[in-house]
């Protein structure tokens, strides 16, 4: 294990092991799984300010989408002018095209730590006792395609995990579309300018692909963090709906120096 990740892996090991010890008298064999869930929720709680900022950034992206489409239609043959106009639009609205990505990027170090934690037989010079724990008889360090195969109890546990992940991905994508309808006041028809392409619709399900190649413990981490993200998005959506009504999509490019904050176009 690299020294760069050795320290966070050691820290995670002691935290999860300690939580497992505390929960064992109450939950027995499920204590390690519960400890993983609690650990993940603690991580997401620490990241909540960034998550809320990201949700605001995603709402801003949805609100700006019609304006960006109008700019591309007007300056599509003038790439440099298009970039200047887009940059000016983002600057006026105090956002950027990368708004909303910070929590996604910050999740990767924690997922990497979880992956290494349940792939390392030795942590901090001692045997990794977390590898002795399981979920419904499937060791937490086991991969989907390793061991008993697809038609087995192990395969059933992983397929159940994938089904739950896929369901949460679908709910999250649907809620995202509903938020866009609320912000813009209209839902773009399939194939229309500004409508999500195939890659954008499929991308949320990348979590299921990652879980297929990660240890079961990392899949549990992904399931918990995805459920947390969905809950955050639902709460943010309800709060936004109470603060303001739907906006109408603009039909023209905003005038230079103008702002989109004044209301419908």
PDB file of C-alpha atoms in Angstrom, residues 18-265:
ATOM      1  CA  UNK A  18     -14.266   0.736  16.607  1.00  0.00           C
ATOM      2  CA  UNK A  19     -17.823   1.244  15.373  1.00  0.00           C
ATOM      3  CA  UNK A  20     -18.109  -2.479  14.669  1.00  0.00           C
ATOM      4  CA  UNK A  21     -17.076  -3.275  18.222  1.00  0.00           C
ATOM      5  CA  UNK A  22     -19.631  -0.835  19.624  1.00  0.00           C
ATOM      6  CA  UNK A  23     -22.476  -2.150  17.462  1.00  0.00           C
ATOM      7  CA  UNK A  24     -21.733  -5.877  17.788  1.00  0.00           C
ATOM      8  CA  UNK A  25     -23.652  -6.406  21.077  1.00  0.00           C
ATOM      9  CA  UNK A  26     -26.743  -4.940  19.407  1.00  0.00           C
ATOM     10  CA  UNK A  27     -26.503  -6.053  15.771  1.00  0.00           C
ATOM     11  CA  UNK A  28     -24.316  -9.144  15.964  1.00  0.00           C
ATOM     12  CA  UNK A  29     -23.115 -10.241  12.512  1.00  0.00           C
ATOM     13  CA  UNK A  30     -24.485  -7.116  10.837  1.00  0.00           C
ATOM     14  CA  UNK A  31     -22.377  -4.807  12.999  1.00  0.00           C
ATOM     15  CA  UNK A  32     -19.633  -4.331  10.377  1.00  0.00           C
ATOM     16  CA  UNK A  33     -22.171  -3.463   7.674  1.00  0.00           C
ATOM     17  CA  UNK A  34     -23.874  -0.981  10.007  1.00  0.00           C
ATOM     18  CA  UNK A  35     -20.461   0.494  10.851  1.00  0.00           C
ATOM     19  CA  UNK A  36     -19.805   1.026   7.134  1.00  0.00           C
ATOM     20  CA  UNK A  37     -23.148   2.806   6.780  1.00  0.00           C
ATOM     21  CA  UNK A  38     -22.463   5.032   9.798  1.00  0.00           C
ATOM     22  CA  UNK A  39     -18.950   5.801   8.515  1.00  0.00           C
ATOM     23  CA  UNK A  40     -20.340   6.760   5.098  1.00  0.00           C
ATOM     24  CA  UNK A  41     -23.027   8.974   6.624  1.00  0.00           C
ATOM     25  CA  UNK A  42     -20.380  10.729   8.719  1.00  0.00           C
ATOM     26  CA  UNK A  43     -18.333  11.396   5.572  1.00  0.00           C
ATOM     27  CA  UNK A  44     -21.375  12.785   3.744  1.00  0.00           C
ATOM     28  CA  UNK A  45     -22.267  14.940   6.751  1.00  0.00           C
ATOM     29  CA  UNK A  46     -18.810  16.509   6.581  1.00  0.00           C
ATOM     30  CA  UNK A  47     -19.261  17.106   2.853  1.00  0.00           C
ATOM     31  CA  UNK A  48     -22.799  18.491   3.152  1.00  0.00           C
ATOM     32  CA  UNK A  49     -21.835  22.185   2.722  1.00  0.00           C
ATOM     33  CA  UNK A  50     -20.130  21.307  -0.560  1.00  0.00           C
ATOM     34  CA  UNK A  51     -23.043  19.099  -1.578  1.00  0.00           C
ATOM     35  CA  UNK A  52     -25.544  21.918  -1.086  1.00  0.00           C
ATOM     36  CA  UNK A  53     -23.290  24.250  -3.022  1.00  0.00           C
ATOM     37  CA  UNK A  54     -23.147  21.691  -5.810  1.00  0.00           C
ATOM     38  CA  UNK A  55     -26.952  21.444  -5.890  1.00  0.00           C
ATOM     39  CA  UNK A  56     -27.174  25.204  -6.232  1.00  0.00           C
ATOM     40  CA  UNK A  57     -24.663  24.972  -9.067  1.00  0.00           C
ATOM     41  CA  UNK A  58     -26.723  22.293 -10.805  1.00  0.00           C
ATOM     42  CA  UNK A  59     -29.846  24.453 -10.485  1.00  0.00           C
ATOM     43  CA  UNK A  60     -27.925  27.361 -12.003  1.00  0.00           C
ATOM     44  CA  UNK A  61     -26.798  25.119 -14.871  1.00  0.00           C
ATOM     45  CA  UNK A  62     -30.408  24.134 -15.539  1.00  0.00           C
ATOM     46  CA  UNK A  63     -31.512  27.770 -15.429  1.00  0.00           C
ATOM     47  CA  UNK A  64     -28.765  28.815 -17.854  1.00  0.00           C
ATOM     48  CA  UNK A  65     -29.281  25.904 -20.269  1.00  0.00           C
ATOM     49  CA  UNK A  66     -31.781  27.697 -22.559  1.00  0.00           C
ATOM     50  CA  UNK A  67     -29.535  30.774 -22.689  1.00  0.00           C
ATOM     51  CA  UNK A  68     -26.524  28.618 -23.584  1.00  0.00           C
ATOM     52  CA  UNK A  69     -28.513  26.981 -26.377  1.00  0.00           C
ATOM     53  CA  UNK A  70     -29.443  30.412 -27.711  1.00  0.00           C
ATOM     54  CA  UNK A  71     -25.800  31.502 -27.606  1.00  0.00           C
ATOM     55  CA  UNK A  72     -24.687  28.402 -29.491  1.00  0.00           C
ATOM     56  CA  UNK A  73     -27.327  29.003 -32.139  1.00  0.00           C
ATOM     57  CA  UNK A  74     -26.248  32.618 -32.559  1.00  0.00           C
ATOM     58  CA  UNK A  75     -22.463  32.243 -32.371  1.00  0.00           C
ATOM     59  CA  UNK A  76     -21.999  28.610 -33.422  1.00  0.00           C
ATOM     60  CA  UNK A  77     -19.822  29.650 -36.365  1.00  0.00           C
ATOM     61  CA  UNK A  78     -17.708  31.993 -34.224  1.00  0.00           C
ATOM     62  CA  UNK A  79     -16.039  29.735 -31.618  1.00  0.00           C
ATOM     63  CA  UNK A  80     -13.988  32.485 -29.964  1.00  0.00           C
ATOM     64  CA  UNK A  81     -16.985  34.801 -29.673  1.00  0.00           C
ATOM     65  CA  UNK A  82     -19.078  31.932 -28.324  1.00  0.00           C
ATOM     66  CA  UNK A  83     -16.529  31.206 -25.609  1.00  0.00           C
ATOM     67  CA  UNK A  84     -16.406  34.889 -24.617  1.00  0.00           C
ATOM     68  CA  UNK A  85     -20.183  35.153 -24.447  1.00  0.00           C
ATOM     69  CA  UNK A  86     -20.491  31.955 -22.428  1.00  0.00           C
ATOM     70  CA  UNK A  87     -17.767  33.078 -20.028  1.00  0.00           C
ATOM     71  CA  UNK A  88     -19.513  36.440 -19.608  1.00  0.00           C
ATOM     72  CA  UNK A  89     -22.833  34.712 -18.935  1.00  0.00           C
ATOM     73  CA  UNK A  90     -21.313  32.464 -16.263  1.00  0.00           C
ATOM     74  CA  UNK A  91     -19.558  35.440 -14.703  1.00  0.00           C
ATOM     75  CA  UNK A  92     -22.762  37.511 -14.535  1.00  0.00           C
ATOM     76  CA  UNK A  93     -24.568  34.629 -12.872  1.00  0.00           C
ATOM     77  CA  UNK A  94     -21.667  33.906 -10.491  1.00  0.00           C
ATOM     78  CA  UNK A  95     -21.345  30.283 -11.489  1.00  0.00           C
ATOM     79  CA  UNK A  96     -19.315  28.138 -13.912  1.00  0.00           C
ATOM     80  CA  UNK A  97     -19.723  25.193 -16.229  1.00  0.00           C
ATOM     81  CA  UNK A  98     -18.029  23.025 -13.580  1.00  0.00           C
ATOM     82  CA  UNK A  99     -20.428  23.944 -10.774  1.00  0.00           C
ATOM     83  CA  UNK A 100     -21.737  20.842  -9.061  1.00  0.00           C
ATOM     84  CA  UNK A 101     -18.748  18.560  -9.596  1.00  0.00           C
ATOM     85  CA  UNK A 102     -16.864  19.171  -6.317  1.00  0.00           C
ATOM     86  CA  UNK A 103     -18.663  16.539  -4.165  1.00  0.00           C
ATOM     87  CA  UNK A 104     -18.334  13.964  -6.954  1.00  0.00           C
ATOM     88  CA  UNK A 105     -14.583  14.537  -7.103  1.00  0.00           C
ATOM     89  CA  UNK A 106     -14.242  14.513  -3.322  1.00  0.00           C
ATOM     90  CA  UNK A 107     -16.035  11.149  -3.148  1.00  0.00           C
ATOM     91  CA  UNK A 108     -13.263   9.383  -5.063  1.00  0.00           C
ATOM     92  CA  UNK A 109     -10.614   9.538  -2.274  1.00  0.00           C
ATOM     93  CA  UNK A 110     -13.091   8.044   0.221  1.00  0.00           C
ATOM     94  CA  UNK A 111     -14.133   5.336  -2.230  1.00  0.00           C
ATOM     95  CA  UNK A 112     -10.455   4.562  -2.910  1.00  0.00           C
ATOM     96  CA  UNK A 113      -9.791   4.263   0.819  1.00  0.00           C
ATOM     97  CA  UNK A 114     -12.765   1.913   1.206  1.00  0.00           C
ATOM     98  CA  UNK A 115     -11.576  -0.172  -1.739  1.00  0.00           C
ATOM     99  CA  UNK A 116      -8.062  -0.535  -0.308  1.00  0.00           C
ATOM    100  CA  UNK A 117      -9.360  -1.149   3.203  1.00  0.00           C
ATOM    101  CA  UNK A 118     -11.182  -4.302   2.081  1.00  0.00           C
ATOM    102  CA  UNK A 119      -8.457  -5.438  -0.299  1.00  0.00           C
ATOM    103  CA  UNK A 120      -5.597  -5.297   2.216  1.00  0.00           C
ATOM    104  CA  UNK A 121      -5.020  -8.389   4.403  1.00  0.00           C
ATOM    105  CA  UNK A 122      -2.740  -6.310   6.630  1.00  0.00           C
ATOM    106  CA  UNK A 123      -3.444  -2.745   7.803  1.00  0.00           C
ATOM    107  CA  UNK A 124      -1.057  -0.853  10.034  1.00  0.00           C
ATOM    108  CA  UNK A 125       1.101  -3.932  10.508  1.00  0.00           C
ATOM    109  CA  UNK A 126      -1.725  -6.079  11.883  1.00  0.00           C
ATOM    110  CA  UNK A 127      -4.214  -8.501  10.337  1.00  0.00           C
ATOM    111  CA  UNK A 128      -7.276  -6.843   8.834  1.00  0.00           C
ATOM    112  CA  UNK A 129     -10.064  -8.243  10.994  1.00  0.00           C
ATOM    113  CA  UNK A 130     -12.742  -6.464   8.935  1.00  0.00           C
ATOM    114  CA  UNK A 131     -12.219  -9.113   6.249  1.00  0.00           C
ATOM    115  CA  UNK A 132     -13.691 -11.697   8.620  1.00  0.00           C
ATOM    116  CA  UNK A 133     -17.105  -9.967   8.552  1.00  0.00           C
ATOM    117  CA  UNK A 134     -19.816 -10.645   6.000  1.00  0.00           C
ATOM    118  CA  UNK A 135     -23.284  -9.732   4.742  1.00  0.00           C
ATOM    119  CA  UNK A 136     -25.665 -12.703   4.537  1.00  0.00           C
ATOM    120  CA  UNK A 137     -22.671 -15.019   4.414  1.00  0.00           C
ATOM    121  CA  UNK A 138     -20.789 -13.055   1.724  1.00  0.00           C
ATOM    122  CA  UNK A 139     -17.434 -11.647   2.959  1.00  0.00           C
ATOM    123  CA  UNK A 140     -17.218  -7.868   2.713  1.00  0.00           C
ATOM    124  CA  UNK A 141     -13.945  -8.111   0.791  1.00  0.00           C
ATOM    125  CA  UNK A 142     -15.429 -10.350  -1.923  1.00  0.00           C
ATOM    126  CA  UNK A 143     -15.902  -9.236  -5.535  1.00  0.00           C
ATOM    127  CA  UNK A 144     -18.957 -10.059  -7.640  1.00  0.00           C
ATOM    128  CA  UNK A 145     -17.204 -12.361 -10.118  1.00  0.00           C
ATOM    129  CA  UNK A 146     -14.939 -14.056  -7.585  1.00  0.00           C
ATOM    130  CA  UNK A 147     -15.645 -17.249  -5.695  1.00  0.00           C
ATOM    131  CA  UNK A 148     -19.006 -19.000  -5.957  1.00  0.00           C
ATOM    132  CA  UNK A 149     -20.157 -17.462  -9.240  1.00  0.00           C
ATOM    133  CA  UNK A 150     -23.350 -15.794 -10.423  1.00  0.00           C
ATOM    134  CA  UNK A 151     -25.839 -18.545  -9.505  1.00  0.00           C
ATOM    135  CA  UNK A 152     -25.176 -18.640  -5.769  1.00  0.00           C
ATOM    136  CA  UNK A 153     -25.977 -16.837  -2.539  1.00  0.00           C
ATOM    137  CA  UNK A 154     -23.047 -14.542  -3.236  1.00  0.00           C
ATOM    138  CA  UNK A 155     -24.374 -13.753  -6.698  1.00  0.00           C
ATOM    139  CA  UNK A 156     -27.842 -13.053  -5.267  1.00  0.00           C
ATOM    140  CA  UNK A 157     -26.442 -10.584  -2.711  1.00  0.00           C
ATOM    141  CA  UNK A 158     -24.528  -8.690  -5.395  1.00  0.00           C
ATOM    142  CA  UNK A 159     -27.480  -8.687  -7.798  1.00  0.00           C
ATOM    143  CA  UNK A 160     -29.649  -7.280  -5.011  1.00  0.00           C
ATOM    144  CA  UNK A 161     -27.040  -4.578  -4.417  1.00  0.00           C
ATOM    145  CA  UNK A 162     -26.939  -3.729  -8.144  1.00  0.00           C
ATOM    146  CA  UNK A 163     -30.738  -3.555  -8.290  1.00  0.00           C
ATOM    147  CA  UNK A 164     -30.852  -1.133  -5.355  1.00  0.00           C
ATOM    148  CA  UNK A 165     -28.100   1.011  -6.893  1.00  0.00           C
ATOM    149  CA  UNK A 166     -29.861   1.085 -10.272  1.00  0.00           C
ATOM    150  CA  UNK A 167     -33.144   2.058  -8.594  1.00  0.00           C
ATOM    151  CA  UNK A 168     -31.504   4.934  -6.718  1.00  0.00           C
ATOM    152  CA  UNK A 169     -29.767   6.061  -9.935  1.00  0.00           C
ATOM    153  CA  UNK A 170     -33.120   6.097 -11.744  1.00  0.00           C
ATOM    154  CA  UNK A 171     -34.810   8.047  -8.951  1.00  0.00           C
ATOM    155  CA  UNK A 172     -31.944  10.547  -8.845  1.00  0.00           C
ATOM    156  CA  UNK A 173     -32.037  11.067 -12.623  1.00  0.00           C
ATOM    157  CA  UNK A 174     -35.829  11.480 -12.578  1.00  0.00           C
ATOM    158  CA  UNK A 175     -35.649  14.010  -9.759  1.00  0.00           C
ATOM    159  CA  UNK A 176     -32.951  15.876 -11.674  1.00  0.00           C
ATOM    160  CA  UNK A 177     -35.245  16.124 -14.709  1.00  0.00           C
ATOM    161  CA  UNK A 178     -38.120  17.343 -12.537  1.00  0.00           C
ATOM    162  CA  UNK A 179     -35.851  19.996 -11.029  1.00  0.00           C
ATOM    163  CA  UNK A 180     -34.891  21.159 -14.526  1.00  0.00           C
ATOM    164  CA  UNK A 181     -38.570  21.409 -15.518  1.00  0.00           C
ATOM    165  CA  UNK A 182     -39.226  23.509 -12.414  1.00  0.00           C
ATOM    166  CA  UNK A 183     -36.251  25.802 -12.995  1.00  0.00           C
ATOM    167  CA  UNK A 184     -36.689  26.321 -16.735  1.00  0.00           C
ATOM    168  CA  UNK A 185     -40.458  25.988 -16.914  1.00  0.00           C
ATOM    169  CA  UNK A 186     -40.269  23.471 -19.773  1.00  0.00           C
ATOM    170  CA  UNK A 187     -38.979  20.005 -20.520  1.00  0.00           C
ATOM    171  CA  UNK A 188     -37.032  19.704 -23.810  1.00  0.00           C
ATOM    172  CA  UNK A 189     -38.371  17.064 -26.155  1.00  0.00           C
ATOM    173  CA  UNK A 190     -36.097  14.107 -26.974  1.00  0.00           C
ATOM    174  CA  UNK A 191     -33.705  15.065 -29.722  1.00  0.00           C
ATOM    175  CA  UNK A 192     -34.362  18.779 -29.302  1.00  0.00           C
ATOM    176  CA  UNK A 193     -31.585  21.249 -28.646  1.00  0.00           C
ATOM    177  CA  UNK A 194     -30.751  21.218 -24.958  1.00  0.00           C
ATOM    178  CA  UNK A 195     -32.249  17.813 -24.287  1.00  0.00           C
ATOM    179  CA  UNK A 196     -29.964  15.296 -22.559  1.00  0.00           C
ATOM    180  CA  UNK A 197     -28.087  12.978 -24.877  1.00  0.00           C
ATOM    181  CA  UNK A 198     -27.634   9.246 -24.497  1.00  0.00           C
ATOM    182  CA  UNK A 199     -24.343   9.635 -22.623  1.00  0.00           C
ATOM    183  CA  UNK A 200     -25.898  12.018 -20.093  1.00  0.00           C
ATOM    184  CA  UNK A 201     -28.813   9.620 -19.503  1.00  0.00           C
ATOM    185  CA  UNK A 202     -26.534   6.597 -19.058  1.00  0.00           C
ATOM    186  CA  UNK A 203     -23.815   8.289 -16.983  1.00  0.00           C
ATOM    187  CA  UNK A 204     -25.654   8.066 -13.613  1.00  0.00           C
ATOM    188  CA  UNK A 205     -25.612   4.265 -13.891  1.00  0.00           C
ATOM    189  CA  UNK A 206     -21.805   4.261 -13.880  1.00  0.00           C
ATOM    190  CA  UNK A 207     -22.118   3.667 -10.136  1.00  0.00           C
ATOM    191  CA  UNK A 208     -23.488   0.176 -10.833  1.00  0.00           C
ATOM    192  CA  UNK A 209     -20.514  -0.589 -13.099  1.00  0.00           C
ATOM    193  CA  UNK A 210     -18.072   0.561 -10.417  1.00  0.00           C
ATOM    194  CA  UNK A 211     -19.790  -1.629  -7.809  1.00  0.00           C
ATOM    195  CA  UNK A 212     -19.448  -4.652 -10.112  1.00  0.00           C
ATOM    196  CA  UNK A 213     -15.649  -4.424  -9.909  1.00  0.00           C
ATOM    197  CA  UNK A 214     -15.310  -3.312  -6.287  1.00  0.00           C
ATOM    198  CA  UNK A 215     -15.472  -5.281  -3.017  1.00  0.00           C
ATOM    199  CA  UNK A 216     -18.890  -5.735  -1.443  1.00  0.00           C
ATOM    200  CA  UNK A 217     -17.948  -3.203   1.256  1.00  0.00           C
ATOM    201  CA  UNK A 218     -17.271  -0.548  -1.377  1.00  0.00           C
ATOM    202  CA  UNK A 219     -20.660  -1.343  -2.941  1.00  0.00           C
ATOM    203  CA  UNK A 220     -22.324  -0.772   0.431  1.00  0.00           C
ATOM    204  CA  UNK A 221     -20.472   2.552   0.650  1.00  0.00           C
ATOM    205  CA  UNK A 222     -21.744   3.522  -2.818  1.00  0.00           C
ATOM    206  CA  UNK A 223     -25.318   2.504  -1.949  1.00  0.00           C
ATOM    207  CA  UNK A 224     -25.280   4.582   1.233  1.00  0.00           C
ATOM    208  CA  UNK A 225     -23.720   7.663  -0.351  1.00  0.00           C
ATOM    209  CA  UNK A 226     -26.133   7.489  -3.303  1.00  0.00           C
ATOM    210  CA  UNK A 227     -29.132   7.268  -0.944  1.00  0.00           C
ATOM    211  CA  UNK A 228     -27.755  10.247   0.992  1.00  0.00           C
ATOM    212  CA  UNK A 229     -27.336  12.241  -2.236  1.00  0.00           C
ATOM    213  CA  UNK A 230     -30.909  11.457  -3.257  1.00  0.00           C
ATOM    214  CA  UNK A 231     -32.217  12.596   0.147  1.00  0.00           C
ATOM    215  CA  UNK A 232     -30.212  15.830  -0.130  1.00  0.00           C
ATOM    216  CA  UNK A 233     -31.582  16.484  -3.613  1.00  0.00           C
ATOM    217  CA  UNK A 234     -35.170  15.848  -2.488  1.00  0.00           C
ATOM    218  CA  UNK A 235     -34.832  18.219   0.475  1.00  0.00           C
ATOM    219  CA  UNK A 236     -33.173  20.863  -1.690  1.00  0.00           C
ATOM    220  CA  UNK A 237     -35.875  20.514  -4.337  1.00  0.00           C
ATOM    221  CA  UNK A 238     -38.665  20.962  -1.795  1.00  0.00           C
ATOM    222  CA  UNK A 239     -36.909  23.987  -0.310  1.00  0.00           C
ATOM    223  CA  UNK A 240     -36.405  25.535  -3.757  1.00  0.00           C
ATOM    224  CA  UNK A 241     -40.043  24.905  -4.687  1.00  0.00           C
ATOM    225  CA  UNK A 242     -41.182  26.789  -1.590  1.00  0.00           C
ATOM    226  CA  UNK A 243     -38.911  29.761  -2.321  1.00  0.00           C
ATOM    227  CA  UNK A 244     -39.855  30.352  -5.950  1.00  0.00           C
ATOM    228  CA  UNK A 245     -42.199  29.277  -8.704  1.00  0.00           C
ATOM    229  CA  UNK A 246     -41.185  27.934 -12.125  1.00  0.00           C
ATOM    230  CA  UNK A 247     -39.341  30.200 -14.539  1.00  0.00           C
ATOM    231  CA  UNK A 248     -40.052  30.534 -18.229  1.00  0.00           C
ATOM    232  CA  UNK A 249     -37.390  29.530 -20.686  1.00  0.00           C
ATOM    233  CA  UNK A 250     -35.931  32.504 -22.598  1.00  0.00           C
ATOM    234  CA  UNK A 251     -36.407  32.818 -26.328  1.00  0.00           C
ATOM    235  CA  UNK A 252     -33.614  35.338 -26.904  1.00  0.00           C
ATOM    236  CA  UNK A 253     -30.042  35.861 -25.782  1.00  0.00           C
ATOM    237  CA  UNK A 254     -29.862  38.200 -22.756  1.00  0.00           C
ATOM    238  CA  UNK A 255     -28.543  41.646 -23.545  1.00  0.00           C
ATOM    239  CA  UNK A 256     -24.925  42.394 -22.759  1.00  0.00           C
ATOM    240  CA  UNK A 257     -24.482  43.168 -19.086  1.00  0.00           C
ATOM    241  CA  UNK A 258     -27.941  41.810 -18.291  1.00  0.00           C
ATOM    242  CA  UNK A 259     -28.710  39.330 -15.531  1.00  0.00           C
ATOM    243  CA  UNK A 260     -30.960  36.326 -15.394  1.00  0.00           C
ATOM    244  CA  UNK A 261     -31.911  36.952 -11.783  1.00  0.00           C
ATOM    245  CA  UNK A 262     -34.672  39.435 -12.511  1.00  0.00           C
ATOM    246  CA  UNK A 263     -37.238  36.794 -13.536  1.00  0.00           C
ATOM    247  CA  UNK A 264     -38.688  35.206 -16.648  1.00  0.00           C
ATOM    248  CA  UNK A 265     -37.524  36.337 -20.032  1.00  0.00           C
TER     249      UNK A 265
END
